PDB file of C-alpha atoms and ligand atoms in Angstrom:
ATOM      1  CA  UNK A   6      59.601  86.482 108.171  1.00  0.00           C
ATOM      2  CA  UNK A   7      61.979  84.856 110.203  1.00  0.00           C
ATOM      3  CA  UNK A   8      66.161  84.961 109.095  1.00  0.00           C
ATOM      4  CA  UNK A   9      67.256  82.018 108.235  1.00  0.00           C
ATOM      5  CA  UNK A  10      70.555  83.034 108.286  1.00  0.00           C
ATOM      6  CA  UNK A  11      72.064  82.410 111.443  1.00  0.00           C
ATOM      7  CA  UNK A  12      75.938  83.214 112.668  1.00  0.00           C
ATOM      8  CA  UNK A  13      77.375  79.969 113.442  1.00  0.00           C
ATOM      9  CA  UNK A  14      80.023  79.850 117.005  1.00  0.00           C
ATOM     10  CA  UNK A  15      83.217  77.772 116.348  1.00  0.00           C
ATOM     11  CA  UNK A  16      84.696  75.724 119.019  1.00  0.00           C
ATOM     12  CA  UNK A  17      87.696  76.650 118.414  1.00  0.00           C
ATOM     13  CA  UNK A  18      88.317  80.253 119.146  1.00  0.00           C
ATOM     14  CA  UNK A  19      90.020  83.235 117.302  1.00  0.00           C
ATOM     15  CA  UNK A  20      92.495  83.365 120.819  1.00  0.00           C
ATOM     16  CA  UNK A  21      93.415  79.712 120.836  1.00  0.00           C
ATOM     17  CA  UNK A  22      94.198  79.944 116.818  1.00  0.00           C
ATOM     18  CA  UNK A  23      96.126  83.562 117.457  1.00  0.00           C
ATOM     19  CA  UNK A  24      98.159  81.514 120.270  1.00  0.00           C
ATOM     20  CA  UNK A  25      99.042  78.593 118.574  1.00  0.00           C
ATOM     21  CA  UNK A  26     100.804  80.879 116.140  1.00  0.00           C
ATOM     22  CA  UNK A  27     102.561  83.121 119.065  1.00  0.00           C
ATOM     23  CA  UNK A  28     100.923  86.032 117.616  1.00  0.00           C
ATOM     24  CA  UNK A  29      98.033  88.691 118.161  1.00  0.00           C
ATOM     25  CA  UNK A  30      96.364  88.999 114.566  1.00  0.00           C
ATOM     26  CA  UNK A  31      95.873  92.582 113.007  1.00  0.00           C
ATOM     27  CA  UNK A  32      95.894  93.685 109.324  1.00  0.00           C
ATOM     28  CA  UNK A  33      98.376  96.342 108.326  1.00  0.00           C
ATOM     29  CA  UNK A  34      96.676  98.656 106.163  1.00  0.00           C
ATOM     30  CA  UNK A  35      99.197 100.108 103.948  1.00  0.00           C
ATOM     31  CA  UNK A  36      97.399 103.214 101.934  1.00  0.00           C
ATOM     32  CA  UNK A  37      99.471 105.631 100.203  1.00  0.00           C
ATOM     33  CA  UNK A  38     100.048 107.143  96.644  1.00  0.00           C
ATOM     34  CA  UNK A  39     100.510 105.129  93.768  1.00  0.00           C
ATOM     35  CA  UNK A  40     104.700 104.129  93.725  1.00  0.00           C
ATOM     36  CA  UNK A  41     104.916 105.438  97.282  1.00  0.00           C
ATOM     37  CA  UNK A  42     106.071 101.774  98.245  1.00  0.00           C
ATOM     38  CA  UNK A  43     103.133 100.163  99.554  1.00  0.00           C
ATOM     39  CA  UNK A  44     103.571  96.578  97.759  1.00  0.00           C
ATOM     40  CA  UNK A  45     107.763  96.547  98.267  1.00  0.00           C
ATOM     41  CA  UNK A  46     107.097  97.389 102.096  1.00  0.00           C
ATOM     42  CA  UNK A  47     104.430  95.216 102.903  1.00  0.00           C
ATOM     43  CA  UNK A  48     106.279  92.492 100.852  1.00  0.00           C
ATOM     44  CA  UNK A  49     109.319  92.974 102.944  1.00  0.00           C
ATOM     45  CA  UNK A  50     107.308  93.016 106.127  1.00  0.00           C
ATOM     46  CA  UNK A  51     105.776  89.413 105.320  1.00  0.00           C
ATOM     47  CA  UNK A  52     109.438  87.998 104.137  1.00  0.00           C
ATOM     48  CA  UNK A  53     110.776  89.527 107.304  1.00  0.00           C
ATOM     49  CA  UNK A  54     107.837  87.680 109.544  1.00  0.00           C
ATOM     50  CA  UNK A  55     107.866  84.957 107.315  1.00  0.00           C
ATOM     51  CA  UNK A  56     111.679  84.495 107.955  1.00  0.00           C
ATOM     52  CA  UNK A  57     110.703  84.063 112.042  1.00  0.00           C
ATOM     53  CA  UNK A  58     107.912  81.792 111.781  1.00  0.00           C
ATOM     54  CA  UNK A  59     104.840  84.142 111.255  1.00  0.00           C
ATOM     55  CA  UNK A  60     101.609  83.697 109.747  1.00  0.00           C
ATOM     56  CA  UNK A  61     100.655  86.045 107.983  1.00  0.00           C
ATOM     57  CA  UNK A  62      98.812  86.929 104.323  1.00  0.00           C
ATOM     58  CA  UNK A  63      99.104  89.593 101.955  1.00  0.00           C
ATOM     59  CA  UNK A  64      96.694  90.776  99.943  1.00  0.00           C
ATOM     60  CA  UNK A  65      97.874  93.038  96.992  1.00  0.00           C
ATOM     61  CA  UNK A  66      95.840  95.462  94.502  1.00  0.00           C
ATOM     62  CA  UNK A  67      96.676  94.085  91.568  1.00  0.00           C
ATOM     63  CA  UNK A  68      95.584  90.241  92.666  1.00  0.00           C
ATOM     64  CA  UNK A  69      92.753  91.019  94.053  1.00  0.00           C
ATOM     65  CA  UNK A  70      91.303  92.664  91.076  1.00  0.00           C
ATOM     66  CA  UNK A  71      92.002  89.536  88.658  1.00  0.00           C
ATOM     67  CA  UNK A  72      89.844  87.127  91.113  1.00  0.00           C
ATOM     68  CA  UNK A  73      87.738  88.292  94.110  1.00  0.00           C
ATOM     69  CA  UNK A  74      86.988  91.893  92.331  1.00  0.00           C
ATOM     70  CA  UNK A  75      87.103  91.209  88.605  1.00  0.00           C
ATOM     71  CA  UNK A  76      83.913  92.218  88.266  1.00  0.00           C
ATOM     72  CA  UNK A  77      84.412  95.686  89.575  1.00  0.00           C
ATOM     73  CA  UNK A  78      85.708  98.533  87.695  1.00  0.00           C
ATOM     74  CA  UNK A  79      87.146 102.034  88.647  1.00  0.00           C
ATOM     75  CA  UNK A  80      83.757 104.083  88.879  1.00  0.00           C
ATOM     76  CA  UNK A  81      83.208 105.520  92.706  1.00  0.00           C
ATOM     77  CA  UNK A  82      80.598 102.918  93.352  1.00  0.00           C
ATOM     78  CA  UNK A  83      82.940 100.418  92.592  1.00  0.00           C
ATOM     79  CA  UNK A  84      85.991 101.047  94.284  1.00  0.00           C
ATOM     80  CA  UNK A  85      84.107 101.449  97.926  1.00  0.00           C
ATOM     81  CA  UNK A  86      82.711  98.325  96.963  1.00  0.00           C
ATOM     82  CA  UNK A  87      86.452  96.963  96.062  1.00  0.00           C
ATOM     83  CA  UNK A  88      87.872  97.916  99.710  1.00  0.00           C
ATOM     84  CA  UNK A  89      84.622  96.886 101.545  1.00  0.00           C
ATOM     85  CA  UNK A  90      84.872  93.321  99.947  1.00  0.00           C
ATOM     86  CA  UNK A  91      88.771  93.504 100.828  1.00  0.00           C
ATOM     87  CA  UNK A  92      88.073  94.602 104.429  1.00  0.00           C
ATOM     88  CA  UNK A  93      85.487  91.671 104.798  1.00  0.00           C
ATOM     89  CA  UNK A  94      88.391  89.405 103.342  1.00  0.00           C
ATOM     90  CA  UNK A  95      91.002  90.690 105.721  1.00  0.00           C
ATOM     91  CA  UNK A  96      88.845  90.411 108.962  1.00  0.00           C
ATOM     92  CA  UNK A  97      87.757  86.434 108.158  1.00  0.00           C
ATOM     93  CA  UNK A  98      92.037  86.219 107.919  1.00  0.00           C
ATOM     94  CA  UNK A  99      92.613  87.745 110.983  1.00  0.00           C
ATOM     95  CA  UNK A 100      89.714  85.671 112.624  1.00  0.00           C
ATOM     96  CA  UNK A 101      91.910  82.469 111.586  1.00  0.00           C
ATOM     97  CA  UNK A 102      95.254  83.945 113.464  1.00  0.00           C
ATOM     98  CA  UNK A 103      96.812  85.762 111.231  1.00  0.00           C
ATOM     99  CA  UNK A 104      98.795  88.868 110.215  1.00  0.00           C
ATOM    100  CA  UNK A 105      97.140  90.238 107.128  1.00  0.00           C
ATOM    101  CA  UNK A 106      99.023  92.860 104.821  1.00  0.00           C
ATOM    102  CA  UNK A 107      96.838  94.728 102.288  1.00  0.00           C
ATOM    103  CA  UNK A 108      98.539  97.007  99.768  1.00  0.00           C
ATOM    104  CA  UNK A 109      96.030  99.369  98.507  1.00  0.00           C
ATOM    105  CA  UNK A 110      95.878 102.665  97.111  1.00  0.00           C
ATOM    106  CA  UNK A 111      92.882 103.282  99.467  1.00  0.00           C
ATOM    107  CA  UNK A 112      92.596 107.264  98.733  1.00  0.00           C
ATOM    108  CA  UNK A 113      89.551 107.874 100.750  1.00  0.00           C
ATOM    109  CA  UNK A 114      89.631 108.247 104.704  1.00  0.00           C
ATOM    110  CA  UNK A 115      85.468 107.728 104.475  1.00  0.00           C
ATOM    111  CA  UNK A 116      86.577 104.202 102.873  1.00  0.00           C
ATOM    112  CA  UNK A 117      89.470 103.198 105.635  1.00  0.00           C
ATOM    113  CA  UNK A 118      87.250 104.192 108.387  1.00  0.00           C
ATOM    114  CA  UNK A 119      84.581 101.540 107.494  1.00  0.00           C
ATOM    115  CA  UNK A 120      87.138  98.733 107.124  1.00  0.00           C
ATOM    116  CA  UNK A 121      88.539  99.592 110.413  1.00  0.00           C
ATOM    117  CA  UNK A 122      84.871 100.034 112.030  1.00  0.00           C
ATOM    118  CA  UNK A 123      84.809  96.214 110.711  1.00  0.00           C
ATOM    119  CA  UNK A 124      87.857  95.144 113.825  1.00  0.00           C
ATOM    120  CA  UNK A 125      88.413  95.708 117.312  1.00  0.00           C
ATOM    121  CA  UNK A 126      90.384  98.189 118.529  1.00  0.00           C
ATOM    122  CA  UNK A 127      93.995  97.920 118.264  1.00  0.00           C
ATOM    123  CA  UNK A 128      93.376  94.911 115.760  1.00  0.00           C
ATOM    124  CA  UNK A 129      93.339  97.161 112.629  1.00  0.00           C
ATOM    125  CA  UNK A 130      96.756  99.055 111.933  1.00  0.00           C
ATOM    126  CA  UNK A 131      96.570 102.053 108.936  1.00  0.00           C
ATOM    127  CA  UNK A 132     100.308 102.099 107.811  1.00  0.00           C
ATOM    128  CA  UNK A 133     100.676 105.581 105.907  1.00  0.00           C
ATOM    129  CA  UNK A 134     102.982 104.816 103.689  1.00  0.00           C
ATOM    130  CA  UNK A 135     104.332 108.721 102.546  1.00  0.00           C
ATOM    131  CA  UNK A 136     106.449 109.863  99.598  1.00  0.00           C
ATOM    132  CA  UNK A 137     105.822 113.352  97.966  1.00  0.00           C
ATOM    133  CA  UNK A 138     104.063 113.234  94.362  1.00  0.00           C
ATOM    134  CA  UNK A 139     106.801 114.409  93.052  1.00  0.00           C
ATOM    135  CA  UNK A 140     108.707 111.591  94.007  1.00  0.00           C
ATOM    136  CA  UNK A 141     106.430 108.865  93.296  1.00  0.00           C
ATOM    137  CA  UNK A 142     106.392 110.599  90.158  1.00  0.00           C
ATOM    138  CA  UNK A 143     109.713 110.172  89.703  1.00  0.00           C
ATOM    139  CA  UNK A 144     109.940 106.559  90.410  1.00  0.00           C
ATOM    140  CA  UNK A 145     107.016 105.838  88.343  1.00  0.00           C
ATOM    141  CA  UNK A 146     107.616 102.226  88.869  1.00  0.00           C
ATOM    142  CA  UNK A 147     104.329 100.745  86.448  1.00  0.00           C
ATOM    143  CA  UNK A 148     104.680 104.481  84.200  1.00  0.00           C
ATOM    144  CA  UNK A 149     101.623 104.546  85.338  1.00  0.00           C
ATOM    145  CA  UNK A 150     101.947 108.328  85.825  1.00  0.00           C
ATOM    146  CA  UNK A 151     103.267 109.001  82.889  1.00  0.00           C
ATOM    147  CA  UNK A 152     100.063 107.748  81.374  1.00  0.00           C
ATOM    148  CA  UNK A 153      97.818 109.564  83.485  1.00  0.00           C
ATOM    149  CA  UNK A 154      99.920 112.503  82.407  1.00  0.00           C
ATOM    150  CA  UNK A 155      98.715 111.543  78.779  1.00  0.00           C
ATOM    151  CA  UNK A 156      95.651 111.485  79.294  1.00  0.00           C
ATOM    152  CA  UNK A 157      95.097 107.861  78.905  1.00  0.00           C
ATOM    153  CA  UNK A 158      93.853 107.238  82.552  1.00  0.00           C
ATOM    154  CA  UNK A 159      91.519 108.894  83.701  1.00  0.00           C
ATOM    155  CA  UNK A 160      91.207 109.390  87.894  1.00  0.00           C
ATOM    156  CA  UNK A 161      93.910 108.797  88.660  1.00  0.00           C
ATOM    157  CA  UNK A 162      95.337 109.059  92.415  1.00  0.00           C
ATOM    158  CA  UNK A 163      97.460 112.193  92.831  1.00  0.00           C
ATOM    159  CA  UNK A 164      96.870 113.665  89.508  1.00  0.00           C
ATOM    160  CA  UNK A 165      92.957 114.007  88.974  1.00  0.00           C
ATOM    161  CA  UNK A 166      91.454 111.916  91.814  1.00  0.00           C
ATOM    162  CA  UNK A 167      91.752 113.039  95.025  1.00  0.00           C
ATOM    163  CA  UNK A 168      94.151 111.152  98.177  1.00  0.00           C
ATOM    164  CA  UNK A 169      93.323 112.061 101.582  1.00  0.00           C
ATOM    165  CA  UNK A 170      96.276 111.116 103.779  1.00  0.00           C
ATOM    166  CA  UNK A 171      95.190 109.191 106.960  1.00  0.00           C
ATOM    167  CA  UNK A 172      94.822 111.928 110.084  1.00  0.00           C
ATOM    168  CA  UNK A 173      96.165 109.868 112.675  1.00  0.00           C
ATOM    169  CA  UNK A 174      98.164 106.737 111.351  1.00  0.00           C
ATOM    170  CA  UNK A 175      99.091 103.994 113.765  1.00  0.00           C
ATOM    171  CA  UNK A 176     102.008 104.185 111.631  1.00  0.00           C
ATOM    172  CA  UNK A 177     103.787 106.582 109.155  1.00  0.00           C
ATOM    173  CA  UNK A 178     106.506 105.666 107.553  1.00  0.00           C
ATOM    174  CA  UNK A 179     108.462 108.360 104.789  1.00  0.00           C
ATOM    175  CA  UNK A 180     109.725 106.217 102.105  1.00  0.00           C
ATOM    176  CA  UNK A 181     111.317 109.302  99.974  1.00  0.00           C
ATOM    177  CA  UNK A 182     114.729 109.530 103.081  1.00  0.00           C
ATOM    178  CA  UNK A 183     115.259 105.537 103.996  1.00  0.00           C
ATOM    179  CA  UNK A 184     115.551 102.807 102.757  1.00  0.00           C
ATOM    180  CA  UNK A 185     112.633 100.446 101.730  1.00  0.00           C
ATOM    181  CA  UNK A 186     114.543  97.550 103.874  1.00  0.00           C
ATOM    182  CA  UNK A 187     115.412 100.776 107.122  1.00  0.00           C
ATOM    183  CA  UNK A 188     111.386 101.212 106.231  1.00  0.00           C
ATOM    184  CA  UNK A 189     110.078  97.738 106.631  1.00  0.00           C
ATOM    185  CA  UNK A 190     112.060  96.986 109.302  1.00  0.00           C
ATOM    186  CA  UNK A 191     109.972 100.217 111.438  1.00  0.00           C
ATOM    187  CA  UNK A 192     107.024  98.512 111.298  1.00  0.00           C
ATOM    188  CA  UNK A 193     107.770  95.055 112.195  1.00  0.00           C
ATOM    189  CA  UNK A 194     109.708  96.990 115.540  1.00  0.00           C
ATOM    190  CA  UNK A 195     106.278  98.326 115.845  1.00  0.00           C
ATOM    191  CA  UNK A 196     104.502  95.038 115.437  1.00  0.00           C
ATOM    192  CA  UNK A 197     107.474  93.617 118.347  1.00  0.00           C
ATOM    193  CA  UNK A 198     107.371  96.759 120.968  1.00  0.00           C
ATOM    194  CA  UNK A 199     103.012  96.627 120.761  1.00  0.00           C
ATOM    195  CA  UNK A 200     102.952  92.216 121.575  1.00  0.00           C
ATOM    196  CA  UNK A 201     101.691  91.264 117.995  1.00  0.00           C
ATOM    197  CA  UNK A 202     104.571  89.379 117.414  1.00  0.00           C
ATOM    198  CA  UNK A 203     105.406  86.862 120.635  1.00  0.00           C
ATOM    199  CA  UNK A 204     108.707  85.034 121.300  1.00  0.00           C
ATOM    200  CA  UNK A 205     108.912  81.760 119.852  1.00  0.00           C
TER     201      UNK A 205
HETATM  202  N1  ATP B 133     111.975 103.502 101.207  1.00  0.00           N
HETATM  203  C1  ATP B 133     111.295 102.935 100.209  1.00  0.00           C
HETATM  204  N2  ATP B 133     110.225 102.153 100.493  1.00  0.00           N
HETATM  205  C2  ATP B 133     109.505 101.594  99.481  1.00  0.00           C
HETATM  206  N3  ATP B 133     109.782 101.745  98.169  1.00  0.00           N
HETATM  207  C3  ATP B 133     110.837 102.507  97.848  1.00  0.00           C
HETATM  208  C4  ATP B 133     111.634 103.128  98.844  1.00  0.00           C
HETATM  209  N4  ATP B 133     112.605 103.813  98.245  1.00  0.00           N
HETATM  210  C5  ATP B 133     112.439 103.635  96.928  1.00  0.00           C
HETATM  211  N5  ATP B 133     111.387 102.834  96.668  1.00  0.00           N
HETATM  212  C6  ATP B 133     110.944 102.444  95.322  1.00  0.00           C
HETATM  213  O1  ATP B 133     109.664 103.000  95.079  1.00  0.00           O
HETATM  214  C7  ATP B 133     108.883 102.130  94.250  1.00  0.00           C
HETATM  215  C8  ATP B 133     107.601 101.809  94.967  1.00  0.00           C
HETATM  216  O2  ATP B 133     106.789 100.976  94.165  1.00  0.00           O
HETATM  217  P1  ATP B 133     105.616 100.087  94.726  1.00  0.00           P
HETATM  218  O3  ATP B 133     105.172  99.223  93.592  1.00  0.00           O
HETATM  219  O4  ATP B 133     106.018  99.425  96.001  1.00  0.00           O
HETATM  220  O5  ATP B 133     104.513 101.201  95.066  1.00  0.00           O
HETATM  221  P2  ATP B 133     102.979 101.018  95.448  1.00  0.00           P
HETATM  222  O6  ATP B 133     102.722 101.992  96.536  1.00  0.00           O
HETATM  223  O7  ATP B 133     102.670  99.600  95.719  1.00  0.00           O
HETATM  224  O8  ATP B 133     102.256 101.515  94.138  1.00  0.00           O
HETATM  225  P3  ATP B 133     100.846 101.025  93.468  1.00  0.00           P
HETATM  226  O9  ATP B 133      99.751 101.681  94.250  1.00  0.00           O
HETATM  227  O10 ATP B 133     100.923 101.556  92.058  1.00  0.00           O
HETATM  228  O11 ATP B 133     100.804  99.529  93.511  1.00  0.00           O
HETATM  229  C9  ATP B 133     109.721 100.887  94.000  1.00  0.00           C
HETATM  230  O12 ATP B 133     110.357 101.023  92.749  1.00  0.00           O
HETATM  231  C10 ATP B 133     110.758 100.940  95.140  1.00  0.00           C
HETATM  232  O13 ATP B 133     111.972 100.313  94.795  1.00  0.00           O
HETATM  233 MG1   MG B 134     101.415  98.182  94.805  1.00  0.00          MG
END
């Protein structure tokens, strides 16, 4: 039987919508331990690009799972199927021009690889976003640990659910010895010194 789905060509291209907003698009993956700073970076990145005239989205764990994901729970079926549908989200943004920001716990380097087999090269950035468990611990910004500690949920990232820290980041960034605004500001030099950002 024939497919009767067929992919559409725009006229209007993925360059001339990237250029009309002085920018090459990318998504910044941010993956890191739970309270290891992923949303407070990658919200400071946006305000920061925001603040000169960038496009750009972010998409946040959280969010994502009270809309696009709702139906999807925590079993391991689920949460590929939570960053696949994420990825697929992230690469139709960056096809319209712009800078996408996801903040996700993303524990599995299996899972990153296929979102990043989904984007050219160069257009998909993994941001390790690093703090010791100890620390994130400590900080415990949702208590979240502190329940997991209790018993009350189960899997959880760090404590019974494995994270396996990216082997070759485009970008690692220690949260646990700067500051959140010394850390943000890292990546958008990155984003300037590699041409993702253009003068405008
Ligand atoms: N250099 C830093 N960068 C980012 N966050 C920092 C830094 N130093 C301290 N923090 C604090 O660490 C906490 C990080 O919490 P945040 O919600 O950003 O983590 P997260 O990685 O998004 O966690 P989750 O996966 O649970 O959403 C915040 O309370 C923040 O103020
Ligand atoms: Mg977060």
């Amino acid at each position: 039987m024939l497919n009767a789905v067929q992919w559409h060509h725009h006229q209007v291209s993925r360059d001339d919508r990237a250029a009309q907003k002085s920018q090459k698009p990318c998504v910044l993956w941010f993956t890191g331990l739970s309270g290891a700073g992923k949303s407070t970076l990658a919200n400071l990145v946006e305000q920061n690009l925001f603040a000169h005239g960038y496009h750009s989205f972010l998409l946040d764990g959280d969010n994502v799972r009270h809309g696009l994901n709702k139906d999807l729970g925590f079993s391991d079926a689920d949460r590929v199927e939570n960053i696949r549908r994420i990825g697929e989200v992230a690469k139709l943004m960056t096809d319209s021009g712009l800078i996408v920001l996801s903040a996700f716990i993303s524990p599995f380097e299996r899972d990153r690889a296929l979102v990043r087999d989904l984007f050219a090269d160069h257009e998909f950035l993994e941001v390790y976003v690093d703090a010791p468990l100890d620390v994130c611990e400590r900080r415990d910004p949702k208590g979240l640990y502190k329940r997991a500690r209790a018993g009350q949920i189960r899997d959880f990232t760090g404590i019974d659910s494995e994270y396996q820290p990216p082997s070759h980041p485009d970008i690692h960034i220690r949260t646990d010895n700067l500051s959140s605004t010394q850390c943000a500001e890292r990546v958008v030099q990155y984003l300037k010194l590699r041409g993702y950002l253009k003068d405008r």
